[in-house]
Coordinates of C-alpha atoms and ligand atoms in Angstrom, one line a residue:
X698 CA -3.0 -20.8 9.0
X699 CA -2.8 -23.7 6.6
X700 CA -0.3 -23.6 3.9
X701 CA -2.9 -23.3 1.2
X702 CA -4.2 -19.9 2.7
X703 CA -0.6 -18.2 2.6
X704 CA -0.3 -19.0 -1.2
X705 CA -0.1 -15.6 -2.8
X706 CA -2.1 -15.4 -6.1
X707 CA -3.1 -11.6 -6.5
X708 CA -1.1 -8.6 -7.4
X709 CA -2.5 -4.9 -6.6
X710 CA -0.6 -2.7 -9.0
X711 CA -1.2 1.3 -8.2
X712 CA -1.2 3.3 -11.1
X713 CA -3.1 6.2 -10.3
X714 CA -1.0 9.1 -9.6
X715 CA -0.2 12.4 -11.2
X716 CA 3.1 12.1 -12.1
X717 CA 4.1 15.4 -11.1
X718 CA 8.2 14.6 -11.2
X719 CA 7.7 14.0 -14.8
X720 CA 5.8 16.5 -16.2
X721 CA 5.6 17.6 -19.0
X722 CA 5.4 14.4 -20.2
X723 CA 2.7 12.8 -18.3
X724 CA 0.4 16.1 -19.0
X725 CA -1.8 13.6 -21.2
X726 CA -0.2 10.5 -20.4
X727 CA 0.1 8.2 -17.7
X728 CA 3.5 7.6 -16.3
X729 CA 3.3 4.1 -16.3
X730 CA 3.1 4.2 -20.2
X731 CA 6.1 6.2 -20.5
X732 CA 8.4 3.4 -22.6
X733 CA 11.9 2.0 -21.7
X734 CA 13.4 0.7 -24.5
X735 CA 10.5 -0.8 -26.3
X736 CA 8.2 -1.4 -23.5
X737 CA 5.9 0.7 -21.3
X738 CA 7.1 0.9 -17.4
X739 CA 3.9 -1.1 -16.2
X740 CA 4.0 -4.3 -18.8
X741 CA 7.6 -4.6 -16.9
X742 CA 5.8 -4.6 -13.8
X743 CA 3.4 -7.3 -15.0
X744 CA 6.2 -9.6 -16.5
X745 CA 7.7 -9.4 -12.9
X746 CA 4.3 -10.6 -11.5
X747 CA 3.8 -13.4 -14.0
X748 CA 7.6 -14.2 -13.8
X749 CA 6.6 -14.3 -9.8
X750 CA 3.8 -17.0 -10.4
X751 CA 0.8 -14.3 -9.5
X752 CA -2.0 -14.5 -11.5
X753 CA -4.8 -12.0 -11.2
X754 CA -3.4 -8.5 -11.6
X755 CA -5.6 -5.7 -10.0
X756 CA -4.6 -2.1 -11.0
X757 CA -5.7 0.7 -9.6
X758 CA -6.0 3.3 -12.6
X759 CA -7.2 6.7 -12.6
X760 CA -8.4 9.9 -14.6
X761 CA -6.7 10.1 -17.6
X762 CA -4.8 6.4 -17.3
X763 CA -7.3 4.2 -20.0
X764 CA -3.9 4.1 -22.2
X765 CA -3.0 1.3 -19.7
X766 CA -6.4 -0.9 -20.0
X767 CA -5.8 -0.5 -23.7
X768 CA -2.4 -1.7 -23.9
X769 CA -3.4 -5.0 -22.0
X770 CA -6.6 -5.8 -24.3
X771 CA -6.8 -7.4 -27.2
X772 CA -6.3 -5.7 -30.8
X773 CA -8.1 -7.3 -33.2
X774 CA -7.8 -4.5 -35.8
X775 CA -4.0 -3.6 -35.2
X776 CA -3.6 -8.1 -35.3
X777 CA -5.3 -8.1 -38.3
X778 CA -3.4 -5.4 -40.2
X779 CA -0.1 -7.1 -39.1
X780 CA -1.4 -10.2 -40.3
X781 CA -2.4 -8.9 -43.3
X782 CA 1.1 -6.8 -43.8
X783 CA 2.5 -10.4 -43.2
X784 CA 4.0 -9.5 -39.8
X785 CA 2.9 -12.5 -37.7
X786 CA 5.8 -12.2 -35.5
X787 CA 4.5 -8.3 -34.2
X788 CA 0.9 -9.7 -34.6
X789 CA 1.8 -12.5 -31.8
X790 CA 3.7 -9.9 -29.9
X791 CA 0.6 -7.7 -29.4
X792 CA -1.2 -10.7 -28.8
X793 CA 0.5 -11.9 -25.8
X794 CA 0.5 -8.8 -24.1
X795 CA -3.6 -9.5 -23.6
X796 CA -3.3 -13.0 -22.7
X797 CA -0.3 -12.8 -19.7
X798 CA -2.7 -13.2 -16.7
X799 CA -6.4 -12.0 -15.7
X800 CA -6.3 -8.3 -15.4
X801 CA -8.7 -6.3 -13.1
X802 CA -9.3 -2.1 -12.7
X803 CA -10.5 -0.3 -10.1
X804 CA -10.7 3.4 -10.4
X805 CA -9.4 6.2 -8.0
X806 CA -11.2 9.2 -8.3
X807 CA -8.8 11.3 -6.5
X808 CA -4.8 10.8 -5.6
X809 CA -5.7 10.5 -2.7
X810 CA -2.2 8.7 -1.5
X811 CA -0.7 5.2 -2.4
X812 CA -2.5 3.3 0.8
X813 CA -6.1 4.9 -0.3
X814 CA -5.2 3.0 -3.7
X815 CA -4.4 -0.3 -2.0
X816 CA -7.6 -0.4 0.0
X817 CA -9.5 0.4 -3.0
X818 CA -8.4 -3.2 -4.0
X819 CA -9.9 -4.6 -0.9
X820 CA -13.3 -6.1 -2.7
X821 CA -11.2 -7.3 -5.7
X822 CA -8.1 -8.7 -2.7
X823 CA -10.6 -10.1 -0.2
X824 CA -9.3 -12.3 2.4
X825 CA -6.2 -13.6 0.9
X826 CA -2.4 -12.4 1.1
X827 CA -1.0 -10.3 -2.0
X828 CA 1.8 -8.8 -3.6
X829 CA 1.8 -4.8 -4.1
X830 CA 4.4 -3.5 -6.8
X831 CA 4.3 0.3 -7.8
X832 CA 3.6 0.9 -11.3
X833 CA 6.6 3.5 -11.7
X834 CA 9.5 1.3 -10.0
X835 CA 11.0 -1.3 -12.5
X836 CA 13.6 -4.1 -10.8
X837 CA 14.4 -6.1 -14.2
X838 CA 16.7 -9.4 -13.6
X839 CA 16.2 -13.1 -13.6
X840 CA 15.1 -13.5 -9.9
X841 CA 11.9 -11.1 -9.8
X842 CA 12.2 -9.3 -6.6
X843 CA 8.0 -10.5 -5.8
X844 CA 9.3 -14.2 -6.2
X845 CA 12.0 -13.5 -3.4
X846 CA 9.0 -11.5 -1.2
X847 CA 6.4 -14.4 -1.5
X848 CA 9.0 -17.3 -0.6
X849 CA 9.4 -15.1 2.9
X850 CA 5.4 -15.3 3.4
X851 CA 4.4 -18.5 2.1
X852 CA 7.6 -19.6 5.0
X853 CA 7.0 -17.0 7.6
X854 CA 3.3 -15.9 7.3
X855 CA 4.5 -12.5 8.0
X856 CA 4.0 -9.3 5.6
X857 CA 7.7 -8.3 3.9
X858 CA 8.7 -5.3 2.3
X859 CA 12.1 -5.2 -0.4
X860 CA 14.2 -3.3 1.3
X861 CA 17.4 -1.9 -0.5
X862 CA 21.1 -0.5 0.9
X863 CA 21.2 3.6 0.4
X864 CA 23.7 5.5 0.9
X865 CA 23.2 7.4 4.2
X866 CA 23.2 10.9 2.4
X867 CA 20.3 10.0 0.6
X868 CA 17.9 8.5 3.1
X869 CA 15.9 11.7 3.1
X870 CA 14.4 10.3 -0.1
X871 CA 13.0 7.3 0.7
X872 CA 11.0 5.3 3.5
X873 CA 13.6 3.8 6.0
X874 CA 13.2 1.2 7.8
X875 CA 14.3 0.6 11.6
X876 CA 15.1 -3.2 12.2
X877 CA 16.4 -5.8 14.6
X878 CA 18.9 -7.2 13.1
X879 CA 19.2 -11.3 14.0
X880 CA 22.2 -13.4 13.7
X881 CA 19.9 -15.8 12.0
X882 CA 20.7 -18.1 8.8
X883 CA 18.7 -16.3 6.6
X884 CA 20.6 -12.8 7.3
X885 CA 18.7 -10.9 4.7
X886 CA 15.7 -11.1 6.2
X887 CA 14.4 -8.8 9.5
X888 CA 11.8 -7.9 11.7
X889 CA 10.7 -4.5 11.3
X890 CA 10.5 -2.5 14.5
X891 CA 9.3 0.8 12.5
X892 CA 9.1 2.4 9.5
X893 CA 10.5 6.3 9.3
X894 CA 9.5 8.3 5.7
X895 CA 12.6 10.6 4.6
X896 CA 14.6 10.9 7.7
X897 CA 17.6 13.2 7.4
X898 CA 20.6 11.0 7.1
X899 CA 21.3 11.5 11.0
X900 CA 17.9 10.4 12.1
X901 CA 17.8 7.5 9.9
X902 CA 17.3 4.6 12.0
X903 CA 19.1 2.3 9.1
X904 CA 20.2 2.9 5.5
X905 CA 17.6 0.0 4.4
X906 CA 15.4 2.1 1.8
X907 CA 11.5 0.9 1.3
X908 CA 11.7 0.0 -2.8
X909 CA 8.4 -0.9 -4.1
X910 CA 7.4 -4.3 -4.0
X911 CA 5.4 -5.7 -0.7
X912 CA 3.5 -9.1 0.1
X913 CA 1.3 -8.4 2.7
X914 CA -1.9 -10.2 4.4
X915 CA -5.5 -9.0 4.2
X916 CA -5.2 -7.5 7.8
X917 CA -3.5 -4.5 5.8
X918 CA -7.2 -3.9 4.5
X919 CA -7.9 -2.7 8.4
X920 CA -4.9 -1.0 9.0
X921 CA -5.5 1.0 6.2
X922 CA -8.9 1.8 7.5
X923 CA -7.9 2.8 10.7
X924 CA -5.2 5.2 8.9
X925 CA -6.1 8.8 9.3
X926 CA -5.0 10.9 6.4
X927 CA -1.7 12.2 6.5
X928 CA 0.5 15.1 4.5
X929 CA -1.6 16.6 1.9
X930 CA -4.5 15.2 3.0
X931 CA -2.8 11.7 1.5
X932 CA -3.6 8.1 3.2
X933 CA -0.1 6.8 3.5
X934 CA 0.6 3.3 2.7
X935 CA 4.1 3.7 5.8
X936 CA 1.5 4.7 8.8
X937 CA -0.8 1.7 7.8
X938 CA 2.4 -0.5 7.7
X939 CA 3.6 0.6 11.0
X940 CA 0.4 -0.3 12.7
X941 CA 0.9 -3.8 11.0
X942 CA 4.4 -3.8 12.2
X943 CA 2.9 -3.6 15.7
X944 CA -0.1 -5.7 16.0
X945 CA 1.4 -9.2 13.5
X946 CA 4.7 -8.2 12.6
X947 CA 6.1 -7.4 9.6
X948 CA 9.4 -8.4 7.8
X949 CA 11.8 -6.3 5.6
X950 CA 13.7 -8.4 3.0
X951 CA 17.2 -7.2 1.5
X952 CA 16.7 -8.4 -2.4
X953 CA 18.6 -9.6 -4.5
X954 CA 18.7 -7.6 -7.7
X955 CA 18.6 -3.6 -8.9
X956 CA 15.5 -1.3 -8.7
X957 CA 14.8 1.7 -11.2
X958 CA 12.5 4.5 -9.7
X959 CA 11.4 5.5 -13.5
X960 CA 8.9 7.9 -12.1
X961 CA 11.8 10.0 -11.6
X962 CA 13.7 11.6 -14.7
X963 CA 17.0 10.7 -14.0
X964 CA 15.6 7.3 -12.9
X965 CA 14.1 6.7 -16.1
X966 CA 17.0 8.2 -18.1
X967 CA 19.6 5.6 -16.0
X968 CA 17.3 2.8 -16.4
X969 CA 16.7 3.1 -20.6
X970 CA 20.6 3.0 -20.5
X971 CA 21.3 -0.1 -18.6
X972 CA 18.3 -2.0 -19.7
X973 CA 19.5 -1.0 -23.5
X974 CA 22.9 -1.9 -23.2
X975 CA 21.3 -5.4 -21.9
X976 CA 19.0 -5.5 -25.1
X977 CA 20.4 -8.7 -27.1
X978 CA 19.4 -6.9 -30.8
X979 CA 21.1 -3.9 -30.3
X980 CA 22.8 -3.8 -26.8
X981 CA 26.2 -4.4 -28.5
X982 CA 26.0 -1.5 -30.6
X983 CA 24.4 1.0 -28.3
X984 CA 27.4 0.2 -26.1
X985 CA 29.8 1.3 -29.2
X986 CA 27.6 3.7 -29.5
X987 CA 28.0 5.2 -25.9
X988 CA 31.8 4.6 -26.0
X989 CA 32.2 7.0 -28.8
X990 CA 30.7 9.7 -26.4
X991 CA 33.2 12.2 -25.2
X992 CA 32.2 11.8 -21.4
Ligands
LIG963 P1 4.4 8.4 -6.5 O1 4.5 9.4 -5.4 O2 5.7 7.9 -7.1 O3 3.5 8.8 -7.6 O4 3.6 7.1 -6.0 P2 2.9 10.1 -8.2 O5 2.1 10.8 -7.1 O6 2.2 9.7 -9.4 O7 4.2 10.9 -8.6 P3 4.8 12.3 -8.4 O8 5.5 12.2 -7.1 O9 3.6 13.3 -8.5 O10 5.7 12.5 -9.6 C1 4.0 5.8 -6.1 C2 3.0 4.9 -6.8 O11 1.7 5.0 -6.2 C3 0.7 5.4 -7.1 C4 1.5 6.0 -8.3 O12 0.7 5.8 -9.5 C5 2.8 5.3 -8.2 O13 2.7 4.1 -9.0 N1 -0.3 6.3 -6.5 C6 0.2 7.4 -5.8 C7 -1.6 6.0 -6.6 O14 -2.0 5.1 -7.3 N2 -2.5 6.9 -6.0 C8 -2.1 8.0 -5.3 O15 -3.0 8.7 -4.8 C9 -0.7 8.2 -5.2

């Protein structure tokens, strides 16, 4: 493999499921619009992938997701009236939310699982390595999380997953990963022997939770292929990793940073607070705010 061919440009971003853990709220509206402080979950998603040096975006939308196509097109008329209203600073802001990278959709008819939404990517993908970040988990910070993953590639060839410490009486809600662990320099990175979705915390082979964010090379595409569908009839992204695990290897990478699973209420509700308190306009006096609180 020359060096060119494991530079990582693309970025498959799945955005097409139902959102069930935050109904009501996603009835008629797609999770990944659902706003943090003063930006939807996915435009966090996409700063972390331009931040990362990726750019073409591909995401994977869905019925009733358009809201998301929208918000990264231009708007000439809502420009205009800001223009017009003298508000060139919001006018730019709108602006540059359509010009961050190339953006391309693909459609998934049916939730059909999170590794039926990757391989609808394949066309768009074709025979290059790329980044996968799920459109509902947001990892803000100054080190994007797909940076750290695509360094590990573009030196080891290998497909990494983030992994992130859990405590061991949580690990039945998350993928777990079962690794060798090597006394090499680079300690926070490990080969993945196999991958285990919600194990009960005494059959967890590891606390090392799956969070997210993946690089992975086109031989993903056939994995994914030869997946059979799983629970509920879903094609899961884990069973088409394990096979990839066994046949090229695959690495899991302990990150440096903090991820949000905002698709989650409590998630979202823990992630407005600590990216608020962070927000230099008003962090300072939502903090005051906060303190006043009788907790
Ligand atoms: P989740 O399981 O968090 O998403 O999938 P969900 O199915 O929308 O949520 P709940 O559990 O019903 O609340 C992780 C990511 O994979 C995408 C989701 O949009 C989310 O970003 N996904 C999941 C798809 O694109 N297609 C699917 O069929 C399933």
């Amino acid at each position: 493999m020359t060096n060119n061919s494991k530079r990582v440009r693309k970025a498959v971003l799945p955005a097409a499921g139902l959102g069930t853990r935050f109904l009501p709220a996603t009835k008629a509206q797609p999770k990944e619009m659902l706003s943090v402080v003063d930006k939807p979950l996915i435009q966090y998603v996409v700063e972390e992938c331009v931040a990362s040096g990726i750019d073409n975006i591909i995401i994977v939308t869905g019925k009733g997701k358009n809201a998301i196509e929208d918000h990264f097109d231009f708007s000439p008329a809502l420009e205009d009236f800001l223009e017009k209203k003298g508000k060139s600073d919001l006018a730019k802001l709108v602006h540059d939310i359509g010009n961050m990278v190339h953006f391309s959709y693909t459609r998934q008819k049916e939730p059909l699982g999170l590794g039926h939404a990757v391989l609808l990517a394949k066309e768009l993908v074709g025979d290059e390595p790329f980044a996968v970040l799920l459109g509902d988990v947001i990892i803000p910070g100054p080190n994007p999380v797909t940076r750290q993953l695509m360094d590990v590639y573009e030196r080891t060839g290998k497909g990494v997953i983030a992994v992130e410490e859990v405590p061991r009486e949580r690990t039945g809600l998350y993928g777990i990963v079962d690794v060798e662990r090597t006394s090499s320099a680079d300690s926070r990175t490990m080969q993945i022997r196999d991958l285990v979705e919600k194990p009960t915390p005494a059959e967890a082979p590891s606390t090392l939770a799956v969070t997210g964010r993946y690089v992975l090379p086109p031989e993903i595409f056939d994995c994914l292929e030869r997946t059979k569908p799983g629970r509920g009839g879903e094609i899961q992204l884990t069973d088409a990793l394990r096979l990839l695990a066994q046949e090229k290897g695959l690495l899991a990478h302990v990150y440096e940073g903090k991820s949000h699973d905002a698709g989650d209420k409590l998630g979202f509700l823990k992630a407005t607070v600590e990216i608020g308190l962070e927000n230099t306009e008003f962090g300072s006096d939502f903090r005051e705010y906060l303190r006043t609180l009788k907790l």
